[in-house]
Coordinates of N, CA, C and O and ligand atoms in Angstrom, one line a residue:
M1 N 67.1 79.2 12.8 CA 66.5 78.4 13.9 C 66.2 77.0 13.3 O 65.7 76.9 12.2
A2 N 66.6 75.9 14.1 CA 66.3 74.6 13.6 C 64.8 74.3 13.5 O 64.1 74.8 14.3
R3 N 64.5 73.4 12.6 CA 63.1 73.1 12.4 C 62.4 72.5 13.6 O 61.3 72.8 14.0
E4 N 63.2 71.7 14.4 CA 62.7 71.1 15.6 C 62.4 72.1 16.6 O 61.4 72.1 17.4
E5 N 63.3 73.2 16.7 CA 63.1 74.3 17.7 C 61.8 75.0 17.3 O 61.1 75.4 18.2
I6 N 61.6 75.3 16.1 CA 60.4 76.0 15.7 C 59.1 75.2 16.0 O 58.2 75.7 16.6
A7 N 59.2 73.9 15.8 CA 58.1 73.0 16.1 C 57.8 73.0 17.6 O 56.7 73.1 18.0
M8 N 58.9 73.0 18.4 CA 58.8 73.0 19.8 C 58.1 74.2 20.3 O 57.2 74.2 21.1
M9 N 58.5 75.4 19.7 CA 57.9 76.7 20.1 C 56.4 76.7 19.8 O 55.7 77.4 20.5
Q10 N 56.1 76.1 18.6 CA 54.7 76.2 18.2 C 53.8 75.2 18.9 O 52.6 75.2 18.8
D11 N 54.4 74.3 19.7 CA 53.7 73.2 20.2 C 53.7 73.1 21.7 O 53.4 72.1 22.3
N12 N 54.1 74.2 22.4 CA 54.3 74.1 23.8 C 52.9 74.2 24.5 O 52.0 75.0 24.1
I13 N 52.8 73.5 25.6 CA 51.5 73.4 26.3 C 51.0 74.8 26.8 O 49.8 75.1 26.9
F14 N 51.9 75.7 27.2 CA 51.5 77.0 27.7 C 50.9 77.9 26.6 O 50.0 78.6 26.8
L15 N 51.4 77.7 25.4 CA 50.8 78.4 24.2 C 49.4 77.9 24.0 O 48.5 78.7 23.8
K16 N 49.1 76.7 24.3 CA 47.8 76.1 24.1 C 46.9 76.7 25.2 O 45.7 76.9 25.0
I17 N 47.4 77.0 26.4 CA 46.6 77.6 27.5 C 46.3 79.0 27.1 O 45.2 79.5 27.2
I18 N 47.3 79.7 26.6 CA 47.1 81.1 26.1 C 46.0 81.2 25.1 O 45.1 82.0 25.1
E19 N 46.0 80.2 24.2 CA 45.1 80.2 23.1 C 43.7 79.5 23.4 O 42.9 79.4 22.6
R20 N 43.6 79.1 24.7 CA 42.4 78.5 25.3 C 42.1 77.2 24.5 O 41.0 76.7 24.5
K21 N 43.2 76.5 24.1 CA 43.0 75.2 23.4 C 42.9 74.1 24.5 O 42.4 73.0 24.3
I22 N 43.5 74.4 25.7 CA 43.4 73.5 26.8 C 43.0 74.4 28.0 O 43.4 75.5 28.1
P23 N 42.3 73.8 29.0 CA 41.8 74.7 30.1 C 42.9 74.9 31.2 O 43.8 74.1 31.3
A24 N 42.7 76.0 31.9 CA 43.6 76.2 33.1 C 42.8 77.1 34.0 O 41.8 77.8 33.6
R25 N 43.2 77.1 35.3 CA 42.5 78.0 36.2 C 43.2 79.4 36.2 O 44.2 79.6 36.9
I26 N 42.8 80.2 35.3 CA 43.4 81.5 35.1 C 43.1 82.5 36.2 O 41.9 82.6 36.6
V27 N 44.1 83.2 36.7 CA 43.9 84.1 37.8 C 44.1 85.6 37.3 O 43.7 86.5 38.0
Y28 N 44.8 85.7 36.2 CA 45.1 87.1 35.7 C 45.5 87.0 34.2 O 46.1 86.1 33.8
E29 N 45.1 88.1 33.5 CA 45.5 88.2 32.1 C 45.5 89.6 31.7 O 44.7 90.4 32.1
D30 N 46.5 90.0 30.9 CA 46.5 91.3 30.2 C 47.1 91.1 28.8 O 47.3 89.9 28.4
D31 N 47.4 92.2 28.2 CA 47.9 92.1 26.8 C 49.2 91.3 26.7 O 49.6 90.8 25.6
H32 N 50.0 91.3 27.8 CA 51.4 90.8 27.7 C 51.6 89.5 28.4 O 52.6 88.8 28.1
C33 N 50.7 89.1 29.3 CA 50.9 87.9 30.1 C 49.7 87.2 30.6 O 48.6 87.8 30.5
L34 N 49.9 86.0 31.1 CA 48.7 85.2 31.6 C 49.3 84.6 32.9 O 50.5 84.2 33.0
A35 N 48.4 84.4 33.9 CA 48.8 83.7 35.1 C 47.7 82.7 35.5 O 46.5 83.0 35.4
F36 N 48.1 81.5 35.9 CA 47.2 80.4 36.2 C 47.8 79.5 37.2 O 49.0 79.4 37.3
H37 N 46.9 78.7 37.9 CA 47.4 77.8 38.9 C 48.1 76.6 38.2 O 47.7 76.1 37.2
D38 N 49.2 76.3 38.9 CA 50.0 75.1 38.4 C 49.2 73.8 38.6 O 48.6 73.6 39.6
I39 N 49.3 72.9 37.6 CA 48.6 71.7 37.6 C 49.1 70.7 38.7 O 48.4 69.8 39.2
N40 N 50.4 71.0 39.1 CA 51.0 70.1 40.1 C 51.6 71.0 41.3 O 52.8 71.1 41.4
P41 N 50.7 71.5 42.1 CA 51.2 72.6 43.0 C 52.1 72.1 44.1 O 52.0 71.0 44.6
Q42 N 53.2 72.9 44.3 CA 54.2 72.5 45.3 C 54.1 73.4 46.6 O 54.9 73.3 47.5
A43 N 53.0 74.1 46.7 CA 52.7 74.9 47.9 C 51.2 75.2 47.8 O 50.6 75.1 46.7
P44 N 50.6 75.7 48.9 CA 49.2 76.0 48.9 C 48.8 77.0 47.8 O 47.7 76.9 47.2
V45 N 49.7 78.0 47.5 CA 49.6 78.8 46.3 C 50.7 78.5 45.4 O 51.9 78.6 45.8
H46 N 50.4 78.1 44.2 CA 51.4 77.9 43.2 C 50.8 78.3 41.8 O 50.1 77.6 41.2
V47 N 51.2 79.5 41.4 CA 50.7 80.1 40.2 C 51.9 80.3 39.2 O 53.0 80.6 39.7
L48 N 51.6 80.1 38.0 CA 52.6 80.3 36.9 C 52.3 81.6 36.2 O 51.1 81.9 35.9
I49 N 53.3 82.5 36.0 CA 53.1 83.7 35.3 C 53.9 83.6 34.0 O 55.1 83.4 34.1
I50 N 53.2 83.7 32.9 CA 53.9 83.5 31.6 C 53.7 84.7 30.6 O 52.6 85.3 30.6
P51 N 54.7 85.0 29.8 CA 54.5 86.0 28.8 C 53.7 85.4 27.7 O 53.8 84.2 27.4
K52 N 52.9 86.2 27.0 CA 52.2 85.7 25.8 C 53.2 85.5 24.6 O 53.0 84.7 23.8
K53 N 54.3 86.3 24.6 CA 55.3 86.1 23.6 C 56.1 84.8 24.0 O 56.4 84.6 25.1
V54 N 56.3 84.1 23.0 CA 57.1 82.8 23.2 C 58.6 83.1 23.3 O 59.2 83.5 22.4
I55 N 59.1 82.9 24.6 CA 60.5 83.0 24.8 C 60.8 81.6 25.5 O 60.3 81.3 26.6
P56 N 61.5 80.8 24.8 CA 61.6 79.4 25.3 C 62.3 79.3 26.7 O 61.8 78.5 27.5
T57 N 63.3 80.0 26.9 CA 64.0 79.9 28.2 C 64.5 81.3 28.6 O 64.6 82.2 27.8
H58 N 64.9 81.4 29.9 CA 65.4 82.7 30.4 C 66.7 83.0 29.6 O 67.0 84.2 29.4
A59 N 67.4 82.0 29.2 CA 68.7 82.3 28.5 C 68.4 82.9 27.1 O 69.3 83.4 26.4
D60 N 67.2 82.9 26.7 CA 66.8 83.4 25.3 C 66.3 84.8 25.4 O 66.0 85.4 24.3
I61 N 66.2 85.4 26.6 CA 65.7 86.8 26.6 C 66.7 87.8 25.9 O 67.9 87.5 25.9
T62 N 66.1 88.8 25.3 CA 67.0 89.8 24.6 C 66.7 91.1 25.3 O 65.8 91.3 26.1
E63 N 67.5 92.1 24.9 CA 67.3 93.5 25.4 C 65.9 94.0 25.2 O 65.3 94.7 26.0
A64 N 65.3 93.5 24.1 CA 63.9 94.0 23.8 C 62.9 93.4 24.8 O 61.8 93.9 24.9
D65 N 63.3 92.4 25.6 CA 62.4 91.8 26.5 C 62.5 92.4 27.9 O 61.8 91.9 28.8
K66 N 63.3 93.4 28.1 CA 63.6 93.9 29.5 C 62.3 94.4 30.1 O 62.0 94.1 31.3
E67 N 61.5 95.1 29.4 CA 60.3 95.7 30.0 C 59.3 94.6 30.3 O 58.6 94.6 31.3
L68 N 59.2 93.6 29.4 CA 58.3 92.5 29.6 C 58.6 91.7 30.9 O 57.8 91.3 31.7
L69 N 59.9 91.5 31.1 CA 60.4 90.7 32.3 C 60.0 91.5 33.5 O 59.6 90.9 34.5
G70 N 60.2 92.8 33.5 CA 59.8 93.7 34.6 C 58.3 93.6 34.9 O 57.9 93.5 36.0
H71 N 57.6 93.6 33.8 CA 56.1 93.5 33.9 C 55.7 92.2 34.6 O 54.8 92.2 35.4
L72 N 56.3 91.1 34.2 CA 56.0 89.8 34.9 C 56.2 89.9 36.4 O 55.4 89.3 37.2
H73 N 57.3 90.5 36.8 CA 57.6 90.7 38.2 C 56.5 91.6 38.9 O 56.1 91.3 40.0
W74 N 56.1 92.6 38.2 CA 55.1 93.5 38.8 C 53.8 92.7 38.9 O 53.1 92.8 40.0
V75 N 53.4 91.9 37.9 CA 52.2 91.1 38.0 C 52.3 90.1 39.2 O 51.4 89.9 40.0
A76 N 53.5 89.5 39.4 CA 53.7 88.6 40.5 C 53.5 89.3 41.8 O 52.9 88.7 42.7
A77 N 54.0 90.5 42.0 CA 53.8 91.2 43.2 C 52.3 91.5 43.5 O 51.8 91.4 44.6
Q78 N 51.6 91.9 42.4 CA 50.2 92.2 42.6 C 49.4 90.9 43.0 O 48.6 90.9 43.9
L79 N 49.8 89.8 42.3 CA 49.1 88.5 42.6 C 49.4 88.0 44.0 O 48.5 87.5 44.7
A80 N 50.6 88.2 44.4 CA 51.0 87.8 45.8 C 50.1 88.5 46.8 O 49.6 87.9 47.7
R81 N 49.9 89.8 46.6 CA 49.1 90.5 47.5 C 47.6 90.0 47.4 O 47.0 89.7 48.4
Q82 N 47.1 89.8 46.2 CA 45.7 89.4 46.0 C 45.5 88.0 46.6 O 44.4 87.7 47.0
L83 N 46.5 87.1 46.5 CA 46.4 85.8 47.0 C 46.8 85.6 48.4 O 46.9 84.4 48.9
G84 N 47.0 86.7 49.1 CA 47.2 86.6 50.6 C 48.5 86.2 51.0 O 48.7 85.6 52.1
L85 N 49.6 86.5 50.3 CA 50.9 86.0 50.6 C 51.7 87.1 51.3 O 52.9 87.3 51.1
E86 N 51.1 87.9 52.2 CA 51.7 89.0 52.9 C 52.9 88.5 53.7 O 53.9 89.2 53.9
K87 N 52.9 87.2 54.2 CA 54.0 86.7 55.0 C 55.3 86.4 54.1 O 56.3 86.2 54.7
G88 N 55.1 86.3 52.9 CA 56.2 86.0 52.0 C 55.9 85.1 50.9 O 54.8 84.4 50.9
Y89 N 56.7 85.0 49.9 CA 56.5 84.1 48.8 C 57.9 83.9 48.1 O 58.8 84.6 48.4
R90 N 57.9 82.9 47.3 CA 59.1 82.6 46.5 C 58.8 82.7 45.0 O 57.8 82.1 44.6
L91 N 59.7 83.3 44.3 CA 59.6 83.3 42.8 C 60.7 82.3 42.3 O 61.8 82.5 42.7
V92 N 60.3 81.4 41.4 CA 61.3 80.5 40.9 C 61.2 80.5 39.3 O 60.1 80.6 38.8
L93 N 62.4 80.5 38.7 CA 62.4 80.5 37.3 C 63.5 79.4 36.9 O 64.6 79.6 37.1
N94 N 63.0 78.3 36.4 CA 63.9 77.2 36.0 C 64.3 77.4 34.6 O 63.5 77.6 33.7
C95 N 65.7 77.4 34.4 CA 66.2 77.6 33.0 C 66.9 76.4 32.5 O 68.0 76.0 33.1
R96 N 66.3 75.8 31.5 CA 66.9 74.6 30.8 C 67.0 73.4 31.7 O 66.6 73.3 32.8
E97 N 67.6 72.4 31.1 CA 67.6 71.0 31.6 C 68.1 70.9 33.1 O 67.4 70.3 33.9
Q98 N 69.2 71.4 33.3 CA 69.8 71.2 34.7 C 69.0 71.8 35.8 O 69.1 71.4 36.9
A99 N 68.2 72.8 35.5 CA 67.4 73.5 36.5 C 66.0 72.8 36.5 O 65.2 73.1 37.4
G100 N 65.8 71.8 35.7 CA 64.5 71.1 35.7 C 63.4 71.7 34.9 O 62.2 71.4 35.1
Q101 N 63.7 72.6 34.0 CA 62.7 73.2 33.1 C 62.0 72.2 32.3 O 62.7 71.4 31.6
S102 N 60.7 72.1 32.3 CA 60.0 71.0 31.6 C 59.1 71.6 30.5 O 58.7 70.8 29.6
V103 N 58.8 72.9 30.5 CA 58.0 73.5 29.5 C 58.8 74.6 28.8 O 59.3 75.5 29.5
P104 N 59.0 74.5 27.5 CA 59.9 75.4 26.8 C 59.2 76.8 26.5 O 59.1 77.2 25.3
H105 N 58.7 77.4 27.5 CA 58.0 78.7 27.4 C 58.3 79.4 28.8 O 57.8 78.9 29.8
L106 N 59.1 80.4 28.7 CA 59.5 81.0 30.0 C 58.4 81.2 31.0 O 57.3 81.7 30.5
H107 N 58.6 80.9 32.2 CA 57.5 81.1 33.2 C 58.1 81.3 34.6 O 59.1 80.8 35.0
L108 N 57.4 82.2 35.3 CA 57.7 82.4 36.7 C 56.8 81.6 37.6 O 55.6 81.7 37.4
H109 N 57.4 80.9 38.5 CA 56.5 80.2 39.5 C 56.4 81.1 40.7 O 57.4 81.6 41.3
L110 N 55.2 81.4 41.1 CA 54.9 82.1 42.4 C 54.4 81.1 43.4 O 53.3 80.5 43.2
L111 N 55.2 80.9 44.4 CA 54.9 79.9 45.4 C 54.7 80.6 46.8 O 55.5 81.4 47.2
G112 N 53.7 80.1 47.5 CA 53.5 80.7 48.9 C 52.5 79.9 49.7 O 51.9 79.0 49.2
G113 N 52.3 80.4 50.9 CA 51.3 79.8 51.8 C 51.9 78.7 52.7 O 51.2 78.1 53.4
R114 N 53.2 78.6 52.7 CA 53.9 77.7 53.6 C 55.3 78.2 53.8 O 55.8 79.0 53.0
Q115 N 56.0 77.6 54.9 CA 57.4 78.0 55.1 C 58.2 77.4 54.0 O 58.2 76.2 53.7
M116 N 59.1 78.2 53.4 CA 60.0 77.7 52.3 C 61.3 77.4 53.0 O 61.7 77.9 54.0
H117 N 62.1 76.5 52.3 CA 63.4 76.1 52.9 C 64.5 76.5 51.9 O 64.3 76.7 50.7
W118 N 65.7 76.5 52.4 CA 66.8 76.8 51.6 C 68.0 76.0 52.1 O 68.2 75.7 53.3
P119 N 68.8 75.4 51.2 CA 68.8 75.6 49.7 C 67.6 74.8 49.1 O 67.1 73.9 49.7
P120 N 67.1 75.3 47.9 CA 65.9 74.7 47.3 C 66.1 73.3 46.8 O 65.1 72.6 46.5
G121 N 67.3 72.8 46.6 CA 67.5 71.5 46.1 C 67.6 71.3 44.6 O 67.3 72.3 43.9
Ligands
DGP201 P1 59.1 73.9 35.0 O1 59.6 72.6 35.6 O2 59.8 75.1 35.7 O3 59.2 73.9 33.5 O4 57.6 74.1 35.4 C1 56.6 73.7 34.6 C2 55.3 73.7 35.4 O5 54.2 73.6 34.6 C3 55.2 72.5 36.3 O6 55.2 72.9 37.7 C4 53.9 71.8 36.0 C5 53.2 72.9 35.2 N1 52.3 72.4 34.1 C6 52.7 71.6 33.1 N2 51.7 71.3 32.3 C7 50.7 72.1 32.7 C8 49.3 72.2 32.3 O7 48.9 71.7 31.3 N3 48.5 73.0 33.0 C9 49.0 73.7 34.2 N4 48.1 74.5 34.8 N5 50.2 73.6 34.6 C10 51.1 72.7 33.9

Protein backbone atom coordinates (compact mmCIF):
# COMPACT_ATOMS: atom_id res chain seq x y z
CA MET A 1 0.00 0.00 0.00
CA ALA A 2 1.29 3.48 -0.88
CA ARG A 3 2.47 5.70 1.97
CA GLU A 4 -0.15 8.36 1.05
CA GLU A 5 -2.91 5.72 1.23
CA ILE A 6 -1.80 4.62 4.71
CA ALA A 7 -1.66 8.26 5.83
CA MET A 8 -5.17 8.83 4.45
CA MET A 9 -6.53 5.81 6.30
CA GLN A 10 -4.97 6.91 9.57
CA ASP A 11 -6.21 10.45 9.20
CA ASN A 12 -9.85 10.17 8.19
CA ILE A 13 -12.40 12.24 10.09
CA PHE A 14 -14.63 9.26 10.87
CA LEU A 15 -11.78 7.48 12.62
CA LYS A 16 -11.43 10.59 14.80
CA ILE A 17 -15.15 10.34 15.63
CA ILE A 18 -14.76 6.64 16.55
CA GLU A 19 -11.82 7.54 18.77
CA ARG A 20 -13.80 10.47 20.30
CA LYS A 21 -11.13 12.92 19.16
CA ILE A 22 -13.85 15.04 17.59
CA PRO A 23 -17.50 15.21 18.73
CA ALA A 24 -20.54 13.79 16.95
CA ARG A 25 -24.17 13.19 17.83
CA ILE A 26 -23.86 9.43 18.28
CA VAL A 27 -27.09 7.43 18.12
CA TYR A 28 -25.74 3.87 18.23
CA GLU A 29 -22.52 2.01 18.97
CA ASP A 30 -21.44 -1.59 19.30
CA ASP A 31 -18.18 -3.51 18.92
CA HIS A 32 -18.32 -3.33 15.13
CA CYS A 33 -19.89 -0.03 14.17
CA LEU A 34 -20.93 3.48 15.11
CA ALA A 35 -23.87 5.60 13.92
CA PHE A 36 -24.16 9.37 14.24
CA HIS A 37 -26.02 12.30 12.72
CA ASP A 38 -24.55 13.73 9.52
CA ILE A 39 -23.09 17.23 10.00
CA ASN A 40 -24.78 18.39 6.78
CA PRO A 41 -28.19 16.67 6.80
CA GLN A 42 -29.97 16.15 3.49
CA ALA A 43 -33.23 15.02 5.10
CA PRO A 44 -34.97 15.42 8.49
CA VAL A 45 -33.20 12.19 9.49
CA HIS A 46 -29.69 11.73 8.11
CA VAL A 47 -27.54 9.29 10.02
CA LEU A 48 -24.22 7.77 8.99
CA ILE A 49 -23.47 4.16 9.89
CA ILE A 50 -19.80 3.30 9.78
CA PRO A 51 -17.73 0.21 10.54
CA LYS A 52 -15.03 0.61 13.18
CA LYS A 53 -12.73 -1.27 10.85
CA VAL A 54 -11.21 1.09 8.31
CA ILE A 55 -12.42 0.12 4.84
CA PRO A 56 -11.73 3.13 2.60
CA THR A 57 -14.40 2.47 -0.03
CA HIS A 58 -17.06 -0.07 -0.98
CA ALA A 59 -14.71 -1.25 -3.73
CA ASP A 60 -12.24 -2.30 -1.03
CA ILE A 61 -14.49 -4.77 0.77
CA THR A 62 -13.23 -8.34 0.88
CA GLU A 63 -14.91 -11.67 1.51
CA ALA A 64 -13.91 -11.32 5.16
CA ASP A 65 -16.12 -8.21 5.39
CA LYS A 66 -19.37 -9.91 4.29
CA GLU A 67 -20.70 -10.37 7.80
CA LEU A 68 -19.73 -6.81 8.78
CA LEU A 69 -21.60 -5.36 5.80
CA GLY A 70 -24.68 -7.38 6.71
CA HIS A 71 -24.37 -6.09 10.26
CA LEU A 72 -24.34 -2.46 9.08
CA HIS A 73 -27.59 -3.12 7.21
CA TRP A 74 -29.16 -4.76 10.24
CA VAL A 75 -28.19 -1.72 12.36
CA ALA A 76 -29.67 0.57 9.68
CA ALA A 77 -33.00 -1.28 9.86
CA GLN A 78 -33.05 -1.05 13.68
CA LEU A 79 -32.22 2.66 13.60
CA ALA A 80 -34.84 3.37 10.92
CA ARG A 81 -37.43 1.86 13.24
CA GLN A 82 -36.14 3.75 16.29
CA LEU A 83 -36.00 7.04 14.40
CA GLY A 84 -39.59 6.75 13.21
CA LEU A 85 -39.02 6.01 9.54
CA GLU A 86 -41.90 3.53 9.18
CA LYS A 87 -43.03 5.24 5.97
CA GLY A 88 -39.71 4.50 4.31
CA TYR A 89 -36.12 5.50 4.09
CA ARG A 90 -33.20 5.51 1.70
CA LEU A 91 -29.77 3.97 2.17
CA VAL A 92 -26.98 5.54 0.15
CA LEU A 93 -23.41 4.39 -0.18
CA ASN A 94 -21.18 6.60 -2.30
CA CYS A 95 -18.14 4.82 -3.72
CA ARG A 96 -15.14 6.88 -4.83
CA GLU A 97 -14.88 10.15 -6.71
CA GLN A 98 -17.57 9.85 -9.36
CA ALA A 99 -20.18 8.97 -6.76
CA GLY A 100 -19.16 11.96 -4.62
CA GLN A 101 -17.50 10.06 -1.77
CA SER A 102 -15.76 12.67 0.36
CA VAL A 103 -14.62 10.68 3.42
CA PRO A 104 -12.33 7.67 2.77
CA HIS A 105 -14.04 5.44 5.35
CA LEU A 106 -16.94 3.31 4.13
CA HIS A 107 -20.28 4.66 5.38
CA LEU A 108 -23.98 4.07 4.86
CA HIS A 109 -26.22 7.13 4.75
CA LEU A 110 -29.62 6.49 6.32
CA LEU A 111 -31.99 9.19 5.05
CA GLY A 112 -35.65 9.66 5.84
CA GLY A 113 -38.47 11.86 7.05
CA ARG A 114 -39.34 13.31 3.64
CA GLN A 115 -40.39 12.12 0.20
CA MET A 116 -37.38 10.90 -1.76
CA HIS A 117 -37.05 11.37 -5.50
CA TRP A 118 -35.66 9.26 -8.29
CA PRO A 119 -33.26 9.38 -10.07
CA PRO A 120 -31.08 10.65 -7.21
CA GLY A 121 -28.86 12.79 -9.43
P1 LIG B 1 -19.93 11.03 1.36
O1 LIG B 1 -20.12 12.19 0.43
O2 LIG B 1 -20.77 9.84 0.97
O3 LIG B 1 -18.49 10.69 1.56
O4 LIG B 1 -20.51 11.52 2.76
C1 LIG B 1 -19.74 12.02 3.79
C2 LIG B 1 -20.69 12.64 4.78
O5 LIG B 1 -20.00 12.87 5.97
C3 LIG B 1 -21.27 13.99 4.35
O6 LIG B 1 -22.69 13.87 4.20
C4 LIG B 1 -20.92 14.94 5.48
C5 LIG B 1 -20.50 14.00 6.60
N1 LIG B 1 -19.44 14.52 7.43
C6 LIG B 1 -18.22 14.96 7.03
N2 LIG B 1 -17.49 15.36 8.07
C7 LIG B 1 -18.26 15.13 9.18
C8 LIG B 1 -18.04 15.35 10.57
O7 LIG B 1 -16.98 15.80 11.02
N3 LIG B 1 -19.07 15.02 11.39
C9 LIG B 1 -20.25 14.52 10.95
N4 LIG B 1 -21.19 14.24 11.84
N5 LIG B 1 -20.48 14.31 9.63
C10 LIG B 1 -19.49 14.62 8.77
